[in-house]
Amino acid sequence: MLLKRFSFIEEKPDLIGITSGMTYWYPGVFKVIEITRDFFDKVPIILGGIYATLCYEHAQKYSGVDIVFNGRGELEVLKLISDLTGFEIRLSEFRNSQSAIRNEYYPAFDLYPQLDYGCITTSRGCPSRCTYCASHFLSKDFSRRDPFKVVEEIEYWTTQYKVNNIAFYDDALLIEPSKHFIPIMKEVIRRGIQCNFHTPNGLHIKEIDQEVTDLLFRGGFKTIRLGLETSNEATQIETGGKVGNQDFKRAVRNLERAGYSVEEIGVYVMVGLPGQRVGEVKESIAFVKEAGARPILVEYSPIPHTPLFEKAKKMSPFDLENEPLFHNNSILPCQWEGFTLTDYKRLKDDLRRRQIDETF
Ligand code: SF4
């Protein structure tokens, strides 16, 4: 299959860029690099993305690429491409702004033979500083695109490619909604854009007031995910204080008033934080259900360069420092006698059973 695809490329490229996602997915990235090398052995390869930035030394040592790029934006990578290839890129056209580039150039989703859904990012970074999250390390500054350019992109995918579902992949879509989310959704509604929207990245609960919930509902948001993580107030404060229990209850009330059902309000509850006891998660699950929403368990993944990573390294039975495979949340990297993998499986099965019982 791969052979067939590459055989259509008649000319050698000047440069190959490969991206990377979660740190513990690196073996798949290495395989792509190996295959690419087999076909274009003299072409320089740049590796960028999340793994390359968070595990820079690991990538430099083991990936086999020519350059590991741990910069943070389009301007830097364009400069690098220009330096390596001699290809002239007029960066001044973008007024030295990453957002300007993101407004002009959409991801090449049109290369998919069939486009069933789209993804969009309208901002980069997050002003909060949760101790388990690398958003701040990956994007030093919090920046947002022009709301009207965002709507233009949504309209482009929905009209040109008939996309009916778009997921927002922002870390902080709702921050200061009057400057960003509200103008975007008002314009989507004004233009009559019909699309189902989804928010797989948890929304900022503190910003969910009546106006925001009304626009979420009227604008067509079908998947609502809230990032509560825990109802334990001490843990909330210790991990950055992005949300309090009263904020959460108020947000759920607003969402219900706007028209969302319990099933539609999914709330992330973090499992396996360093030193966390199973009882804390049980309490959080009960709290979410009592508030009128649906708990969704998410396993903690230790991320290098986050404040909590240091604590995770001390608590974990695995070598988190040297082997990114151990960051994989599915092994519960910070399991201990107060929260074992068996505890976790039991908790998950129990939650699933109760949710099925409630459905029937
Ligand atoms: S609010 Fe969300 S994106 Fe922002 S730092 Fe916390 S976890 Fe990360």
Tab-separated table of C-alpha atoms and ligand atoms in Angstrom:
chain	number	residue	atom	x	y	z
A	1	MET	CA	0.000	0.000	0.000
A	2	LEU	CA	2.728	2.416	1.054
A	3	LEU	CA	4.851	1.370	-1.910
A	4	LYS	CA	1.980	2.202	-4.234
A	5	ARG	CA	1.453	5.618	-2.681
A	6	PHE	CA	5.113	6.613	-2.815
A	7	SER	CA	5.418	5.447	-6.415
A	8	PHE	CA	3.237	8.395	-7.442
A	9	ILE	CA	5.873	10.814	-6.156
A	10	GLU	CA	8.102	11.395	-9.147
A	11	GLU	CA	10.441	13.958	-7.682
A	12	LYS	CA	12.353	13.747	-4.493
A	13	PRO	CA	11.103	16.300	-2.009
A	14	ASP	CA	13.537	18.934	-0.707
A	15	LEU	CA	12.590	18.233	2.855
A	16	ILE	CA	10.265	15.945	4.801
A	17	GLY	CA	8.436	17.089	7.910
A	18	ILE	CA	6.957	14.555	10.328
A	19	THR	CA	4.860	15.404	13.332
A	20	SER	CA	4.283	13.504	16.562
A	21	GLY	CA	1.523	13.273	19.167
A	22	MET	CA	1.460	11.701	22.617
A	23	THR	CA	4.887	10.919	24.045
A	24	TYR	CA	4.080	7.198	24.381
A	25	TRP	CA	3.111	6.912	20.722
A	26	TYR	CA	6.717	7.462	19.622
A	27	PRO	CA	7.295	3.868	18.316
A	28	GLY	CA	4.753	4.526	15.541
A	29	VAL	CA	6.530	7.774	14.634
A	30	PHE	CA	9.869	5.951	14.516
A	31	LYS	CA	8.368	3.403	12.133
A	32	VAL	CA	7.218	6.196	9.802
A	33	ILE	CA	10.716	7.694	9.911
A	34	GLU	CA	12.244	4.306	9.076
A	35	ILE	CA	9.920	3.765	6.102
A	36	THR	CA	10.514	7.323	4.882
A	37	ARG	CA	14.280	6.821	5.078
A	38	ASP	CA	14.005	3.669	2.958
A	39	PHE	CA	12.439	5.666	0.149
A	40	PHE	CA	14.237	9.005	0.421
A	41	ASP	CA	17.500	8.226	2.119
A	42	LYS	CA	19.224	11.529	1.282
A	43	VAL	CA	16.305	13.864	1.965
A	44	PRO	CA	16.554	15.719	5.297
A	45	ILE	CA	13.807	14.873	7.773
A	46	ILE	CA	12.545	17.245	10.467
A	47	LEU	CA	10.605	15.821	13.381
A	48	GLY	CA	8.319	18.155	15.301
A	49	GLY	CA	5.136	17.975	17.348
A	50	ILE	CA	4.270	17.156	20.928
A	51	TYR	CA	6.562	14.160	21.559
A	52	ALA	CA	9.504	15.931	19.895
A	53	THR	CA	9.001	18.996	22.091
A	54	LEU	CA	8.343	17.235	25.391
A	55	CYS	CA	10.968	14.488	24.947
A	56	TYR	CA	13.522	16.445	22.925
A	57	GLU	CA	16.617	14.570	24.143
A	58	HIS	CA	14.947	11.178	23.684
A	59	ALA	CA	13.942	12.113	20.133
A	60	GLN	CA	17.412	13.410	19.329
A	61	LYS	CA	19.027	10.245	20.585
A	62	TYR	CA	16.715	7.614	19.115
A	63	SER	CA	14.530	8.952	16.286
A	64	GLY	CA	17.141	8.954	13.514
A	65	VAL	CA	15.951	12.216	11.938
A	66	ASP	CA	18.230	15.053	10.839
A	67	ILE	CA	16.610	17.761	12.939
A	68	VAL	CA	14.351	17.537	15.951
A	69	PHE	CA	12.325	20.722	16.041
A	70	ASN	CA	11.163	21.774	19.469
A	71	GLY	CA	10.126	25.259	18.475
A	72	ARG	CA	6.601	26.350	19.085
A	73	GLY	CA	5.071	27.828	16.005
A	74	GLU	CA	4.628	28.285	12.329
A	75	LEU	CA	7.005	31.245	12.039
A	76	GLU	CA	9.940	29.317	13.486
A	77	VAL	CA	9.336	26.281	11.316
A	78	LEU	CA	8.951	28.413	8.182
A	79	LYS	CA	12.278	30.104	8.941
A	80	LEU	CA	13.899	26.707	9.393
A	81	ILE	CA	12.473	25.412	6.091
A	82	SER	CA	13.685	28.530	4.344
A	83	ASP	CA	17.197	28.112	5.786
A	84	LEU	CA	17.403	24.428	4.879
A	85	THR	CA	16.017	24.602	1.354
A	86	GLY	CA	16.892	28.120	0.237
A	87	PHE	CA	13.224	28.510	-0.641
A	88	GLU	CA	12.173	32.115	-0.173
A	89	ILE	CA	9.274	32.560	2.246
A	90	ARG	CA	8.036	36.124	2.730
A	91	LEU	CA	7.429	36.044	6.445
A	92	SER	CA	6.745	39.780	6.533
A	93	GLU	CA	3.420	39.034	4.791
A	94	PHE	CA	2.246	37.544	8.057
A	95	ARG	CA	3.330	40.544	10.115
A	96	ASN	CA	5.311	38.142	12.276
A	97	SER	CA	2.119	36.700	13.705
A	98	GLN	CA	1.469	32.965	14.113
A	99	SER	CA	-2.276	33.674	14.244
A	100	ALA	CA	-2.109	35.431	10.860
A	101	ILE	CA	-0.630	32.263	9.330
A	102	ARG	CA	-3.307	30.094	10.923
A	103	ASN	CA	-5.978	32.421	9.539
A	104	GLU	CA	-4.665	32.178	5.973
A	105	TYR	CA	-3.746	28.495	5.731
A	106	TYR	CA	-6.110	25.735	6.766
A	107	PRO	CA	-4.964	22.182	7.529
A	108	ALA	CA	-4.845	20.087	4.346
A	109	PHE	CA	-7.887	17.986	5.275
A	110	ASP	CA	-8.896	18.161	1.604
A	111	LEU	CA	-6.205	15.536	0.923
A	112	TYR	CA	-8.393	12.922	2.583
A	113	PRO	CA	-10.286	10.938	-0.059
A	114	GLN	CA	-13.410	11.365	2.045
A	115	LEU	CA	-13.857	13.977	4.729
A	116	ASP	CA	-16.416	12.858	7.318
A	117	TYR	CA	-15.605	15.438	9.953
A	118	GLY	CA	-13.261	18.352	10.568
A	119	CYS	CA	-11.130	19.621	13.447
A	120	ILE	CA	-10.400	23.241	14.210
A	121	THR	CA	-8.257	25.210	16.629
A	122	THR	CA	-9.156	28.826	17.212
A	123	SER	CA	-6.559	29.558	19.869
A	124	ARG	CA	-3.257	28.288	21.098
A	125	GLY	CA	-2.148	27.757	24.690
A	126	CYS	CA	-4.036	28.447	27.892
A	127	PRO	CA	-3.724	31.145	30.558
A	128	SER	CA	-4.329	28.604	33.370
A	129	ARG	CA	-1.471	26.654	34.922
A	130	CYS	CA	-2.754	23.236	35.924
A	131	THR	CA	0.130	21.252	37.354
A	132	TYR	CA	-0.610	18.138	35.263
A	133	CYS	CA	-0.921	19.944	31.909
A	134	ALA	CA	1.762	20.867	29.359
A	135	SER	CA	-0.267	23.461	27.472
A	136	HIS	CA	1.914	26.274	28.776
A	137	PHE	CA	5.137	24.458	27.879
A	138	LEU	CA	3.946	23.636	24.360
A	139	SER	CA	2.671	27.172	23.707
A	140	LYS	CA	4.341	29.824	25.809
A	141	ASP	CA	1.775	32.478	24.971
A	142	PHE	CA	-1.979	32.320	24.826
A	143	SER	CA	-3.067	33.581	21.402
A	144	ARG	CA	-6.367	33.619	19.558
A	145	ARG	CA	-7.375	33.904	15.947
A	146	ASP	CA	-9.677	36.579	14.620
A	147	PRO	CA	-13.229	35.303	15.387
A	148	PHE	CA	-14.469	36.159	11.888
A	149	LYS	CA	-11.591	34.281	10.258
A	150	VAL	CA	-12.552	31.293	12.391
A	151	VAL	CA	-16.117	31.463	11.090
A	152	GLU	CA	-14.795	31.738	7.525
A	153	GLU	CA	-12.901	28.495	8.055
A	154	ILE	CA	-15.958	26.749	9.511
A	155	GLU	CA	-18.034	27.946	6.545
A	156	TYR	CA	-15.338	26.771	4.127
A	157	TRP	CA	-15.431	23.174	5.408
A	158	THR	CA	-19.208	23.050	5.740
A	159	THR	CA	-19.922	24.469	2.274
A	160	GLN	CA	-16.977	23.289	0.140
A	161	TYR	CA	-16.644	19.806	1.663
A	162	LYS	CA	-20.131	19.317	3.169
A	163	VAL	CA	-18.660	18.590	6.575
A	164	ASN	CA	-21.405	18.149	9.182
A	165	ASN	CA	-19.300	17.629	12.272
A	166	ILE	CA	-16.463	19.801	13.533
A	167	ALA	CA	-14.511	19.281	16.765
A	168	PHE	CA	-12.883	22.238	18.515
A	169	TYR	CA	-9.410	21.273	19.718
A	170	ASP	CA	-8.666	24.426	21.683
A	171	ASP	CA	-7.191	24.170	25.155
A	172	ALA	CA	-9.058	27.315	26.182
A	173	LEU	CA	-11.980	27.928	23.831
A	174	LEU	CA	-14.126	29.739	26.389
A	175	ILE	CA	-11.619	32.060	28.075
A	176	GLU	CA	-12.937	35.674	28.000
A	177	PRO	CA	-15.918	34.564	25.915
A	178	SER	CA	-17.023	38.093	25.004
A	179	LYS	CA	-13.798	38.513	22.977
A	180	HIS	CA	-13.807	35.158	21.256
A	181	PHE	CA	-16.408	32.416	21.683
A	182	ILE	CA	-19.448	34.714	21.753
A	183	PRO	CA	-18.591	36.615	18.530
A	184	ILE	CA	-17.724	33.329	16.804
A	185	MET	CA	-21.025	31.662	17.673
A	186	LYS	CA	-23.136	34.746	16.998
A	187	GLU	CA	-21.626	34.912	13.524
A	188	VAL	CA	-22.118	31.161	12.941
A	189	ILE	CA	-25.800	31.573	13.835
A	190	ARG	CA	-26.161	34.789	11.789
A	191	ARG	CA	-24.765	33.076	8.690
A	192	GLY	CA	-27.077	30.092	9.242
A	193	ILE	CA	-24.222	27.592	9.290
A	194	GLN	CA	-25.606	24.129	10.030
A	195	CYS	CA	-23.060	21.893	11.692
A	196	ASN	CA	-22.709	19.683	14.761
A	197	PHE	CA	-19.912	20.929	16.991
A	198	HIS	CA	-17.966	18.970	19.585
A	199	THR	CA	-15.598	19.882	22.397
A	200	PRO	CA	-13.449	16.821	23.149
A	201	ASN	CA	-11.015	19.012	25.102
A	202	GLY	CA	-12.703	19.952	28.355
A	203	LEU	CA	-14.312	23.400	28.475
A	204	HIS	CA	-13.423	26.003	31.098
A	205	ILE	CA	-16.250	25.579	33.581
A	206	LYS	CA	-15.925	29.030	35.160
A	207	GLU	CA	-16.886	30.699	31.863
A	208	ILE	CA	-20.113	28.763	31.368
A	209	ASP	CA	-22.763	31.380	32.123
A	210	GLN	CA	-26.257	31.690	30.646
A	211	GLU	CA	-25.202	33.522	27.499
A	212	VAL	CA	-22.468	30.986	26.737
A	213	THR	CA	-24.736	27.983	27.319
A	214	ASP	CA	-27.437	29.500	25.157
A	215	LEU	CA	-24.949	29.945	22.304
A	216	LEU	CA	-23.544	26.455	22.790
A	217	PHE	CA	-27.031	25.019	22.436
A	218	ARG	CA	-28.303	27.244	19.622
A	219	GLY	CA	-25.003	27.050	17.761
A	220	GLY	CA	-25.213	23.251	17.512
A	221	PHE	CA	-22.769	21.905	20.111
A	222	LYS	CA	-23.638	18.236	20.538
A	223	THR	CA	-20.742	16.922	22.609
A	224	ILE	CA	-20.128	18.906	25.766
A	225	ARG	CA	-17.110	17.959	27.879
A	226	LEU	CA	-16.276	19.752	31.104
A	227	GLY	CA	-12.857	19.568	32.748
A	228	LEU	CA	-13.692	19.173	36.435
A	229	GLU	CA	-11.024	16.469	37.148
A	230	THR	CA	-11.857	16.168	40.858
A	231	SER	CA	-14.392	17.397	43.408
A	232	ASN	CA	-11.788	17.295	46.165
A	233	GLU	CA	-11.244	20.957	46.986
A	234	ALA	CA	-7.718	20.479	48.329
A	235	THR	CA	-6.667	18.720	45.098
A	236	GLN	CA	-8.395	21.407	43.021
A	237	ILE	CA	-6.319	24.115	44.684
A	238	GLU	CA	-3.109	22.080	44.704
A	239	THR	CA	-3.356	21.375	40.966
A	240	GLY	CA	-3.937	24.980	39.887
A	241	GLY	CA	-7.429	26.054	40.964
A	242	LYS	CA	-8.977	26.228	37.485
A	243	VAL	CA	-12.419	25.386	38.879
A	244	GLY	CA	-14.334	25.120	42.151
A	245	ASN	CA	-17.348	22.977	43.014
A	246	GLN	CA	-19.744	25.933	43.057
A	247	ASP	CA	-18.612	26.993	39.575
A	248	PHE	CA	-19.281	23.468	38.411
A	249	LYS	CA	-22.787	23.256	39.865
A	250	ARG	CA	-23.673	26.623	38.362
A	251	ALA	CA	-22.373	25.567	34.927
A	252	VAL	CA	-24.389	22.340	34.960
A	253	ARG	CA	-27.536	24.250	35.961
A	254	ASN	CA	-26.986	26.667	33.062
A	255	LEU	CA	-26.440	23.829	30.599
A	256	GLU	CA	-29.608	22.079	31.753
A	257	ARG	CA	-31.573	25.309	31.476
A	258	ALA	CA	-30.305	25.770	27.913
A	259	GLY	CA	-31.631	22.323	26.987
A	260	TYR	CA	-28.858	19.777	27.533
A	261	SER	CA	-29.706	16.414	29.093
A	262	VAL	CA	-27.670	14.641	31.792
A	263	GLU	CA	-26.316	12.257	29.160
A	264	GLU	CA	-25.051	15.115	27.012
A	265	ILE	CA	-23.054	16.804	29.779
A	266	GLY	CA	-19.919	14.674	30.035
A	267	VAL	CA	-17.555	15.551	32.861
A	268	TYR	CA	-13.940	14.456	32.992
A	269	VAL	CA	-12.851	12.954	36.308
A	270	MET	CA	-9.131	12.319	36.558
A	271	VAL	CA	-7.973	8.939	37.826
A	272	GLY	CA	-4.541	7.975	39.139
A	273	LEU	CA	-3.006	11.332	40.045
A	274	PRO	CA	0.189	10.797	42.055
A	275	GLY	CA	-0.792	9.814	45.596
A	276	GLN	CA	-4.528	9.889	44.837
A	277	ARG	CA	-6.726	7.416	46.721
A	278	VAL	CA	-9.533	5.480	45.096
A	279	GLY	CA	-11.996	7.060	47.556
A	280	GLU	CA	-11.360	10.530	46.092
A	281	VAL	CA	-12.424	9.348	42.647
A	282	LYS	CA	-15.542	7.651	44.030
A	283	GLU	CA	-16.518	10.905	45.743
A	284	SER	CA	-15.954	12.881	42.535
A	285	ILE	CA	-18.128	10.455	40.546
A	286	ALA	CA	-20.936	10.774	43.101
A	287	PHE	CA	-20.602	14.572	43.101
A	288	VAL	CA	-20.880	14.808	39.298
A	289	LYS	CA	-23.924	12.545	39.210
A	290	GLU	CA	-25.632	14.440	41.996
A	291	ALA	CA	-25.065	17.710	40.117
A	292	GLY	CA	-26.908	16.224	37.120
A	293	ALA	CA	-24.116	15.277	34.725
A	294	ARG	CA	-22.336	12.184	33.438
A	295	PRO	CA	-18.866	11.337	34.812
A	296	ILE	CA	-16.220	10.207	32.327
A	297	LEU	CA	-13.041	8.711	33.779
A	298	VAL	CA	-9.737	9.832	32.298
A	299	GLU	CA	-6.497	8.254	33.443
A	300	TYR	CA	-3.692	10.581	34.415
A	301	SER	CA	-0.725	10.549	32.059
A	302	PRO	CA	2.533	11.982	33.477
A	303	ILE	CA	3.820	14.666	31.107
A	304	PRO	CA	7.439	15.852	31.113
A	305	HIS	CA	8.013	19.555	31.896
A	306	THR	CA	4.874	19.813	34.033
A	307	PRO	CA	5.147	20.515	37.778
A	308	LEU	CA	3.372	17.246	38.620
A	309	PHE	CA	5.847	15.178	36.607
A	310	GLU	CA	8.431	15.436	39.385
A	311	LYS	CA	5.984	14.059	41.935
A	312	ALA	CA	4.877	11.375	39.467
A	313	LYS	CA	8.478	10.222	38.994
A	314	LYS	CA	8.842	9.739	42.752
A	315	MET	CA	5.541	7.891	43.122
A	316	SER	CA	5.576	5.737	39.995
A	317	PRO	CA	6.877	2.156	39.915
A	318	PHE	CA	7.962	2.820	36.298
A	319	ASP	CA	10.986	4.648	34.857
A	320	LEU	CA	9.077	7.711	33.635
A	321	GLU	CA	12.208	9.757	33.124
A	322	ASN	CA	13.844	7.543	30.522
A	323	GLU	CA	11.039	5.613	28.834
A	324	PRO	CA	8.110	7.592	27.405
A	325	LEU	CA	6.156	4.342	26.909
A	326	PHE	CA	5.522	4.452	30.659
A	327	HIS	CA	3.604	7.724	30.270
A	328	ASN	CA	0.814	5.656	28.739
A	329	ASN	CA	-2.283	6.378	30.836
A	330	SER	CA	-3.722	2.900	30.250
A	331	ILE	CA	-1.107	1.292	32.558
A	332	LEU	CA	-2.028	3.751	35.344
A	333	PRO	CA	1.558	5.004	35.601
A	334	CYS	CA	1.192	6.229	39.203
A	335	GLN	CA	-0.505	3.154	40.600
A	336	TRP	CA	0.302	2.374	44.228
A	337	GLU	CA	-1.222	0.393	47.105
A	338	GLY	CA	-3.793	3.181	47.693
A	339	PHE	CA	-4.928	2.943	44.045
A	340	THR	CA	-4.088	-0.219	42.139
A	341	LEU	CA	-4.874	-1.177	38.560
A	342	THR	CA	-7.461	-3.638	39.939
A	343	ASP	CA	-9.116	-0.791	41.890
A	344	TYR	CA	-9.276	1.186	38.697
A	345	LYS	CA	-10.769	-1.628	36.608
A	346	ARG	CA	-13.378	-2.265	39.302
A	347	LEU	CA	-14.275	1.425	39.398
A	348	LYS	CA	-14.591	1.590	35.632
A	349	ASP	CA	-16.747	-1.561	35.392
A	350	ASP	CA	-18.946	-0.342	38.208
A	351	LEU	CA	-19.487	3.027	36.529
A	352	ARG	CA	-20.248	1.386	33.183
A	353	ARG	CA	-22.739	-1.026	34.792
A	354	ARG	CA	-24.538	1.764	36.641
A	355	GLN	CA	-24.732	3.884	33.496
A	356	ILE	CA	-26.259	0.975	31.578
A	357	ASP	CA	-28.745	0.340	34.434
A	358	GLU	CA	-29.780	3.992	34.395
A	359	THR	CA	-30.341	3.900	30.635
A	360	PHE	CA	-32.854	1.045	30.859
B	1	SF4	S1	-7.268	24.695	32.012
B	1	SF4	FE1	-7.014	22.894	30.713
B	1	SF4	S2	-5.633	23.525	29.087
B	1	SF4	FE2	-5.509	25.074	30.679
B	1	SF4	S3	-3.751	24.479	31.898
B	1	SF4	FE3	-5.569	23.554	32.847
B	1	SF4	S4	-5.779	21.521	31.922
B	1	SF4	FE4	-4.356	22.702	30.675
